[in-house]
PDB file of C-alpha atoms in Angstrom:
ATOM      1  CA  ALA A 280     -58.863 -31.156-158.566  1.00  0.00           C
ATOM      2  CA  GLN A 281     -57.472 -28.420-160.776  1.00  0.00           C
ATOM      3  CA  SER A 282     -58.854 -25.015-159.930  1.00  0.00           C
ATOM      4  CA  VAL A 283     -58.309 -21.310-159.556  1.00  0.00           C
ATOM      5  CA  ALA A 284     -59.364 -19.183-156.619  1.00  0.00           C
ATOM      6  CA  GLN A 285     -60.091 -15.498-156.476  1.00  0.00           C
ATOM      7  CA  PRO A 286     -60.291 -14.624-152.785  1.00  0.00           C
ATOM      8  CA  GLU A 287     -61.857 -11.179-153.215  1.00  0.00           C
ATOM      9  CA  ASP A 288     -65.406 -10.677-154.439  1.00  0.00           C
ATOM     10  CA  GLN A 289     -64.768  -6.976-154.909  1.00  0.00           C
ATOM     11  CA  VAL A 290     -61.796  -4.635-155.042  1.00  0.00           C
ATOM     12  CA  ASN A 291     -62.196  -0.880-154.730  1.00  0.00           C
ATOM     13  CA  VAL A 292     -59.427   1.459-155.784  1.00  0.00           C
ATOM     14  CA  ALA A 293     -59.159   5.177-156.405  1.00  0.00           C
ATOM     15  CA  GLU A 294     -58.500   6.357-159.936  1.00  0.00           C
ATOM     16  CA  GLY A 295     -54.779   6.801-160.526  1.00  0.00           C
ATOM     17  CA  ASN A 296     -53.797   4.337-157.815  1.00  0.00           C
ATOM     18  CA  PRO A 297     -52.227   0.962-158.541  1.00  0.00           C
ATOM     19  CA  LEU A 298     -54.567  -2.023-158.517  1.00  0.00           C
ATOM     20  CA  THR A 299     -54.100  -5.715-157.795  1.00  0.00           C
ATOM     21  CA  VAL A 300     -56.648  -8.463-158.334  1.00  0.00           C
ATOM     22  CA  LYS A 301     -55.579 -11.728-156.750  1.00  0.00           C
ATOM     23  CA  CYS A 302     -55.642 -15.236-158.131  1.00  0.00           C
ATOM     24  CA  THR A 303     -54.177 -18.494-156.880  1.00  0.00           C
ATOM     25  CA  TYR A 304     -54.175 -21.766-158.726  1.00  0.00           C
ATOM     26  CA  SER A 305     -53.992 -25.478-158.113  1.00  0.00           C
ATOM     27  CA  VAL A 306     -52.930 -27.522-161.106  1.00  0.00           C
ATOM     28  CA  SER A 307     -50.751 -30.490-161.836  1.00  0.00           C
ATOM     29  CA  GLY A 308     -47.843 -29.832-164.161  1.00  0.00           C
ATOM     30  CA  ASN A 309     -47.051 -26.480-165.693  1.00  0.00           C
ATOM     31  CA  PRO A 310     -49.990 -24.106-165.522  1.00  0.00           C
ATOM     32  CA  TYR A 311     -51.461 -22.204-168.447  1.00  0.00           C
ATOM     33  CA  LEU A 312     -53.027 -19.177-166.785  1.00  0.00           C
ATOM     34  CA  PHE A 313     -55.263 -16.434-168.117  1.00  0.00           C
ATOM     35  CA  TRP A 314     -57.095 -13.292-167.179  1.00  0.00           C
ATOM     36  CA  TYR A 315     -60.387 -12.329-168.789  1.00  0.00           C
ATOM     37  CA  VAL A 316     -62.501  -9.216-168.278  1.00  0.00           C
ATOM     38  CA  GLN A 317     -66.273  -8.905-168.544  1.00  0.00           C
ATOM     39  CA  TYR A 318     -68.033  -5.596-169.079  1.00  0.00           C
ATOM     40  CA  PRO A 319     -71.795  -5.325-168.424  1.00  0.00           C
ATOM     41  CA  ASN A 320     -73.939  -7.324-170.847  1.00  0.00           C
ATOM     42  CA  ARG A 321     -70.885  -8.603-172.699  1.00  0.00           C
ATOM     43  CA  GLY A 322     -69.005 -11.866-172.999  1.00  0.00           C
ATOM     44  CA  LEU A 323     -65.601 -12.424-171.477  1.00  0.00           C
ATOM     45  CA  GLN A 324     -62.665 -10.794-173.246  1.00  0.00           C
ATOM     46  CA  PHE A 325     -59.108 -12.064-173.173  1.00  0.00           C
ATOM     47  CA  LEU A 326     -56.652  -9.820-171.321  1.00  0.00           C
ATOM     48  CA  LEU A 327     -53.433 -11.790-171.030  1.00  0.00           C
ATOM     49  CA  LYS A 328     -51.915 -15.201-170.558  1.00  0.00           C
ATOM     50  CA  TYR A 329     -48.951 -16.953-168.988  1.00  0.00           C
ATOM     51  CA  ILE A 330     -47.630 -20.040-170.704  1.00  0.00           C
ATOM     52  CA  THR A 331     -43.911 -20.043-170.025  1.00  0.00           C
ATOM     53  CA  GLY A 332     -40.973 -17.676-169.824  1.00  0.00           C
ATOM     54  CA  ASP A 333     -40.913 -14.292-168.150  1.00  0.00           C
ATOM     55  CA  ASN A 334     -42.931 -14.251-164.932  1.00  0.00           C
ATOM     56  CA  LEU A 335     -44.313 -10.803-165.699  1.00  0.00           C
ATOM     57  CA  VAL A 336     -46.671 -10.833-168.642  1.00  0.00           C
ATOM     58  CA  LYS A 337     -48.199  -7.796-170.257  1.00  0.00           C
ATOM     59  CA  GLY A 338     -51.636  -7.652-171.759  1.00  0.00           C
ATOM     60  CA  SER A 339     -54.339  -5.390-173.077  1.00  0.00           C
ATOM     61  CA  TYR A 340     -55.311  -1.969-171.673  1.00  0.00           C
ATOM     62  CA  GLY A 341     -52.083  -1.610-169.658  1.00  0.00           C
ATOM     63  CA  PHE A 342     -52.705  -4.663-167.489  1.00  0.00           C
ATOM     64  CA  GLU A 343     -49.986  -7.052-166.467  1.00  0.00           C
ATOM     65  CA  ALA A 344     -49.846 -10.156-164.330  1.00  0.00           C
ATOM     66  CA  GLU A 345     -47.137 -11.735-162.255  1.00  0.00           C
ATOM     67  CA  PHE A 346     -46.711 -15.483-162.165  1.00  0.00           C
ATOM     68  CA  ASN A 347     -45.273 -16.753-158.891  1.00  0.00           C
ATOM     69  CA  LYS A 348     -44.647 -20.477-158.879  1.00  0.00           C
ATOM     70  CA  SER A 349     -43.691 -20.773-155.219  1.00  0.00           C
ATOM     71  CA  GLN A 350     -46.874 -19.025-154.124  1.00  0.00           C
ATOM     72  CA  THR A 351     -48.987 -20.563-156.914  1.00  0.00           C
ATOM     73  CA  SER A 352     -50.316 -17.130-157.703  1.00  0.00           C
ATOM     74  CA  PHE A 353     -51.071 -15.129-160.808  1.00  0.00           C
ATOM     75  CA  HIS A 354     -52.148 -11.684-159.650  1.00  0.00           C
ATOM     76  CA  LEU A 355     -53.419  -9.091-162.106  1.00  0.00           C
ATOM     77  CA  LYS A 356     -51.955  -5.611-161.781  1.00  0.00           C
ATOM     78  CA  LYS A 357     -52.090  -2.170-163.273  1.00  0.00           C
ATOM     79  CA  PRO A 358     -49.900   0.744-162.189  1.00  0.00           C
ATOM     80  CA  SER A 359     -52.597   3.399-162.519  1.00  0.00           C
ATOM     81  CA  ALA A 360     -56.288   2.527-162.491  1.00  0.00           C
ATOM     82  CA  LEU A 361     -58.874   4.184-164.698  1.00  0.00           C
ATOM     83  CA  VAL A 362     -62.596   4.498-164.017  1.00  0.00           C
ATOM     84  CA  SER A 363     -63.131   2.608-167.283  1.00  0.00           C
ATOM     85  CA  ASP A 364     -61.308  -0.405-165.794  1.00  0.00           C
ATOM     86  CA  SER A 365     -64.355  -1.036-163.614  1.00  0.00           C
ATOM     87  CA  ALA A 366     -65.559  -4.498-164.625  1.00  0.00           C
ATOM     88  CA  LEU A 367     -65.663  -8.130-163.575  1.00  0.00           C
ATOM     89  CA  TYR A 368     -62.320  -9.928-163.817  1.00  0.00           C
ATOM     90  CA  PHE A 369     -61.842 -13.672-164.113  1.00  0.00           C
ATOM     91  CA  CYS A 370     -58.730 -15.720-163.640  1.00  0.00           C
ATOM     92  CA  ALA A 371     -58.664 -19.002-165.559  1.00  0.00           C
ATOM     93  CA  VAL A 372     -56.533 -22.083-165.978  1.00  0.00           C
ATOM     94  CA  ARG A 373     -56.397 -24.356-168.970  1.00  0.00           C
ATOM     95  CA  VAL A 374     -56.548 -28.043-168.152  1.00  0.00           C
ATOM     96  CA  SER A 375     -56.202 -30.962-170.497  1.00  0.00           C
ATOM     97  CA  ARG A 376     -57.926 -34.288-170.631  1.00  0.00           C
ATOM     98  CA  GLY A 377     -57.657 -36.840-173.353  1.00  0.00           C
ATOM     99  CA  GLY A 378     -55.958 -34.481-175.758  1.00  0.00           C
ATOM    100  CA  THR A 379     -58.475 -31.657-175.545  1.00  0.00           C
ATOM    101  CA  TYR A 380     -58.577 -28.655-173.302  1.00  0.00           C
ATOM    102  CA  LYS A 381     -61.070 -26.825-171.186  1.00  0.00           C
ATOM    103  CA  TYR A 382     -60.780 -23.578-169.296  1.00  0.00           C
ATOM    104  CA  ILE A 383     -61.716 -23.401-165.635  1.00  0.00           C
ATOM    105  CA  PHE A 384     -62.644 -19.958-164.373  1.00  0.00           C
ATOM    106  CA  GLY A 385     -62.450 -18.485-160.922  1.00  0.00           C
ATOM    107  CA  THR A 386     -65.471 -16.968-159.244  1.00  0.00           C
ATOM    108  CA  GLY A 387     -64.638 -13.483-160.480  1.00  0.00           C
ATOM    109  CA  THR A 388     -63.619 -10.250-158.780  1.00  0.00           C
ATOM    110  CA  ARG A 389     -65.560  -7.073-159.332  1.00  0.00           C
ATOM    111  CA  LEU A 390     -63.213  -4.119-159.689  1.00  0.00           C
ATOM    112  CA  LYS A 391     -64.582  -0.691-158.888  1.00  0.00           C
ATOM    113  CA  VAL A 392     -62.393   2.281-159.705  1.00  0.00           C
ATOM    114  CA  LEU A 393     -63.613   5.395-157.962  1.00  0.00           C
ATOM    115  CA  ALA A 394     -63.169   8.847-159.459  1.00  0.00           C
TER     116      ALA A 394
ATOM    117  CA  GLU B  87     -61.598  -8.540-184.561  1.00  0.00           C
ATOM    118  CA  PRO B  88     -63.732 -11.567-185.416  1.00  0.00           C
ATOM    119  CA  GLU B  89     -66.729 -12.252-183.215  1.00  0.00           C
ATOM    120  CA  VAL B  90     -68.733 -15.136-181.874  1.00  0.00           C
ATOM    121  CA  THR B  91     -72.438 -14.409-182.379  1.00  0.00           C
ATOM    122  CA  GLN B  92     -75.183 -15.683-180.110  1.00  0.00           C
ATOM    123  CA  THR B  93     -78.941 -15.537-180.553  1.00  0.00           C
ATOM    124  CA  PRO B  94     -81.271 -14.717-178.989  1.00  0.00           C
ATOM    125  CA  SER B  95     -79.838 -12.270-176.490  1.00  0.00           C
ATOM    126  CA  HIS B  96     -82.738 -12.991-174.122  1.00  0.00           C
ATOM    127  CA  GLN B  97     -84.994 -16.025-173.910  1.00  0.00           C
ATOM    128  CA  VAL B  98     -87.919 -16.404-171.556  1.00  0.00           C
ATOM    129  CA  THR B  99     -89.542 -19.816-171.264  1.00  0.00           C
ATOM    130  CA  GLN B 100     -91.875 -21.791-169.068  1.00  0.00           C
ATOM    131  CA  MET B 101     -90.557 -24.593-166.907  1.00  0.00           C
ATOM    132  CA  GLY B 102     -90.647 -27.880-168.789  1.00  0.00           C
ATOM    133  CA  GLN B 103     -90.322 -26.296-172.224  1.00  0.00           C
ATOM    134  CA  GLU B 104     -87.496 -26.954-174.638  1.00  0.00           C
ATOM    135  CA  VAL B 105     -85.115 -24.175-175.605  1.00  0.00           C
ATOM    136  CA  ILE B 106     -82.424 -23.969-178.230  1.00  0.00           C
ATOM    137  CA  LEU B 107     -79.631 -21.470-177.845  1.00  0.00           C
ATOM    138  CA  ARG B 108     -77.743 -20.645-181.007  1.00  0.00           C
ATOM    139  CA  CYS B 109     -74.173 -19.680-181.621  1.00  0.00           C
ATOM    140  CA  VAL B 110     -72.154 -18.903-184.719  1.00  0.00           C
ATOM    141  CA  PRO B 111     -68.489 -19.421-183.835  1.00  0.00           C
ATOM    142  CA  ILE B 112     -65.674 -17.716-185.688  1.00  0.00           C
ATOM    143  CA  SER B 113     -65.546 -19.314-189.098  1.00  0.00           C
ATOM    144  CA  ASN B 114     -62.205 -21.121-189.040  1.00  0.00           C
ATOM    145  CA  HIS B 115     -62.344 -22.160-185.391  1.00  0.00           C
ATOM    146  CA  LEU B 116     -62.394 -25.852-184.601  1.00  0.00           C
ATOM    147  CA  TYR B 117     -63.124 -26.156-180.880  1.00  0.00           C
ATOM    148  CA  PHE B 118     -66.327 -24.997-179.285  1.00  0.00           C
ATOM    149  CA  TYR B 119     -67.560 -24.552-175.747  1.00  0.00           C
ATOM    150  CA  TRP B 120     -70.642 -23.698-173.776  1.00  0.00           C
ATOM    151  CA  TYR B 121     -70.347 -22.014-170.392  1.00  0.00           C
ATOM    152  CA  ARG B 122     -72.976 -20.580-168.133  1.00  0.00           C
ATOM    153  CA  GLN B 123     -72.907 -17.776-165.621  1.00  0.00           C
ATOM    154  CA  ILE B 124     -75.349 -17.577-162.743  1.00  0.00           C
ATOM    155  CA  LEU B 125     -76.269 -14.305-161.083  1.00  0.00           C
ATOM    156  CA  GLY B 126     -73.597 -12.476-163.012  1.00  0.00           C
ATOM    157  CA  GLN B 127     -70.808 -14.161-161.156  1.00  0.00           C
ATOM    158  CA  LYS B 128     -69.367 -17.655-161.415  1.00  0.00           C
ATOM    159  CA  VAL B 129     -68.610 -18.954-164.916  1.00  0.00           C
ATOM    160  CA  GLU B 130     -69.189 -22.706-165.158  1.00  0.00           C
ATOM    161  CA  PHE B 131     -67.989 -25.079-167.858  1.00  0.00           C
ATOM    162  CA  LEU B 132     -70.755 -27.092-169.492  1.00  0.00           C
ATOM    163  CA  VAL B 133     -69.331 -28.853-172.528  1.00  0.00           C
ATOM    164  CA  SER B 134     -66.577 -28.836-175.127  1.00  0.00           C
ATOM    165  CA  PHE B 135     -67.054 -29.978-178.704  1.00  0.00           C
ATOM    166  CA  TYR B 136     -64.636 -30.914-181.454  1.00  0.00           C
ATOM    167  CA  ASN B 137     -64.891 -32.793-184.707  1.00  0.00           C
ATOM    168  CA  ASN B 138     -68.635 -33.143-184.362  1.00  0.00           C
ATOM    169  CA  GLU B 139     -68.576 -34.784-181.010  1.00  0.00           C
ATOM    170  CA  ILE B 140     -68.447 -33.905-177.349  1.00  0.00           C
ATOM    171  CA  SER B 141     -64.894 -33.845-175.989  1.00  0.00           C
ATOM    172  CA  GLU B 142     -65.823 -33.341-172.367  1.00  0.00           C
ATOM    173  CA  LYS B 143     -68.878 -32.437-170.343  1.00  0.00           C
ATOM    174  CA  SER B 144     -69.453 -31.378-166.770  1.00  0.00           C
ATOM    175  CA  GLU B 145     -71.824 -32.843-164.217  1.00  0.00           C
ATOM    176  CA  ILE B 146     -74.215 -30.006-164.999  1.00  0.00           C
ATOM    177  CA  PHE B 147     -74.529 -31.264-168.575  1.00  0.00           C
ATOM    178  CA  ASP B 148     -76.995 -34.056-167.880  1.00  0.00           C
ATOM    179  CA  ASP B 149     -79.391 -35.857-170.210  1.00  0.00           C
ATOM    180  CA  GLN B 150     -81.529 -32.735-170.542  1.00  0.00           C
ATOM    181  CA  PHE B 151     -78.711 -30.999-172.405  1.00  0.00           C
ATOM    182  CA  SER B 152     -77.438 -31.643-175.902  1.00  0.00           C
ATOM    183  CA  VAL B 153     -75.235 -29.879-178.418  1.00  0.00           C
ATOM    184  CA  GLU B 154     -74.878 -30.139-182.124  1.00  0.00           C
ATOM    185  CA  ARG B 155     -73.317 -28.436-185.089  1.00  0.00           C
ATOM    186  CA  PRO B 156     -75.963 -29.093-187.698  1.00  0.00           C
ATOM    187  CA  ASP B 157     -74.595 -27.241-190.692  1.00  0.00           C
ATOM    188  CA  GLY B 158     -70.919 -26.505-190.184  1.00  0.00           C
ATOM    189  CA  SER B 159     -71.508 -22.975-188.956  1.00  0.00           C
ATOM    190  CA  ASN B 160     -74.105 -22.962-186.192  1.00  0.00           C
ATOM    191  CA  PHE B 161     -73.402 -24.527-182.815  1.00  0.00           C
ATOM    192  CA  THR B 162     -76.488 -25.084-180.697  1.00  0.00           C
ATOM    193  CA  LEU B 163     -77.231 -25.928-177.090  1.00  0.00           C
ATOM    194  CA  LYS B 164     -80.588 -27.568-176.453  1.00  0.00           C
ATOM    195  CA  ILE B 165     -82.208 -27.927-173.075  1.00  0.00           C
ATOM    196  CA  ARG B 166     -84.964 -30.462-173.463  1.00  0.00           C
ATOM    197  CA  SER B 167     -87.105 -29.721-170.414  1.00  0.00           C
ATOM    198  CA  THR B 168     -86.061 -26.555-168.659  1.00  0.00           C
ATOM    199  CA  LYS B 169     -85.957 -26.213-164.895  1.00  0.00           C
ATOM    200  CA  LEU B 170     -86.008 -23.063-162.798  1.00  0.00           C
ATOM    201  CA  GLU B 171     -82.351 -23.581-161.931  1.00  0.00           C
ATOM    202  CA  ASP B 172     -81.408 -23.471-165.610  1.00  0.00           C
ATOM    203  CA  SER B 173     -81.934 -19.701-165.490  1.00  0.00           C
ATOM    204  CA  ALA B 174     -78.536 -18.236-166.282  1.00  0.00           C
ATOM    205  CA  MET B 175     -76.489 -16.435-168.894  1.00  0.00           C
ATOM    206  CA  TYR B 176     -75.192 -18.959-171.411  1.00  0.00           C
ATOM    207  CA  PHE B 177     -71.984 -18.192-173.275  1.00  0.00           C
ATOM    208  CA  CYS B 178     -70.664 -19.843-176.370  1.00  0.00           C
ATOM    209  CA  ALA B 179     -66.916 -19.740-176.987  1.00  0.00           C
ATOM    210  CA  SER B 180     -64.602 -20.931-179.711  1.00  0.00           C
ATOM    211  CA  ILE B 181     -60.902 -21.314-180.293  1.00  0.00           C
ATOM    212  CA  LEU B 182     -58.930 -21.842-183.466  1.00  0.00           C
ATOM    213  CA  SER B 183     -56.931 -24.825-182.303  1.00  0.00           C
ATOM    214  CA  GLN B 184     -55.663 -26.414-179.123  1.00  0.00           C
ATOM    215  CA  GLY B 185     -52.289 -24.845-179.733  1.00  0.00           C
ATOM    216  CA  ARG B 186     -53.841 -21.394-179.425  1.00  0.00           C
ATOM    217  CA  GLU B 187     -54.915 -20.114-176.087  1.00  0.00           C
ATOM    218  CA  LYS B 188     -57.278 -17.241-176.697  1.00  0.00           C
ATOM    219  CA  LEU B 189     -60.898 -18.181-176.220  1.00  0.00           C
ATOM    220  CA  PHE B 190     -63.361 -15.957-178.023  1.00  0.00           C
ATOM    221  CA  PHE B 191     -66.703 -15.522-176.253  1.00  0.00           C
ATOM    222  CA  GLY B 192     -70.070 -14.473-177.563  1.00  0.00           C
ATOM    223  CA  SER B 193     -72.166 -11.878-175.733  1.00  0.00           C
ATOM    224  CA  GLY B 194     -74.368 -14.535-174.247  1.00  0.00           C
ATOM    225  CA  THR B 195     -78.026 -15.547-174.079  1.00  0.00           C
ATOM    226  CA  GLN B 196     -79.841 -14.671-170.872  1.00  0.00           C
ATOM    227  CA  LEU B 197     -82.232 -17.563-170.220  1.00  0.00           C
ATOM    228  CA  SER B 198     -85.062 -16.997-167.780  1.00  0.00           C
ATOM    229  CA  VAL B 199     -87.163 -20.021-166.809  1.00  0.00           C
ATOM    230  CA  LEU B 200     -90.474 -19.125-165.171  1.00  0.00           C
TER     231      LEU B 200
END
């Protein structure tokens, strides 16, 4: 079955330190991978995507993600965390069936950036 | 940026009652989705909808669930006879086309079944 896994329920990091939120995937064929962020009482917001090309993709709010095919990973990173980055982060994969697509989300990782 | 709008933001209902959750997708989008999130954590796919019919549905989306796009703008999710375990945050999402990748989500409807 095609899926994504986020092994950490929560990640704590001090403000100004680099952060990493982990994601691994299991898909057949070339993966279309995404990161979404959810702030309290809001829907999910698109952060970035990997479709093809450069393994390091840049997204909104200074976030980037590194695609690693050999490790089937797509970890989210930011060089210097802000308190305002505290939110729930979801990794997702797009899968196709019969010509249409759906997005499968991981279980989410809560990021807490401490002042 | 354009927005997906969902109403109501909160819905409280008694077990066995019917509820209709409403969504107004972004106007030129063609593909629509319902997801639900339980206990503020896992986001689960319910159904996808294109060209006035269901493209795919999950095992959660049983006979108690239905979707329709009655008037070309609204996209509704109906739960015919709610159960306690239907309590969740329900998100509507839309996308312009299958060639695009950015899903736009609404802010959700928190459904509480008592």
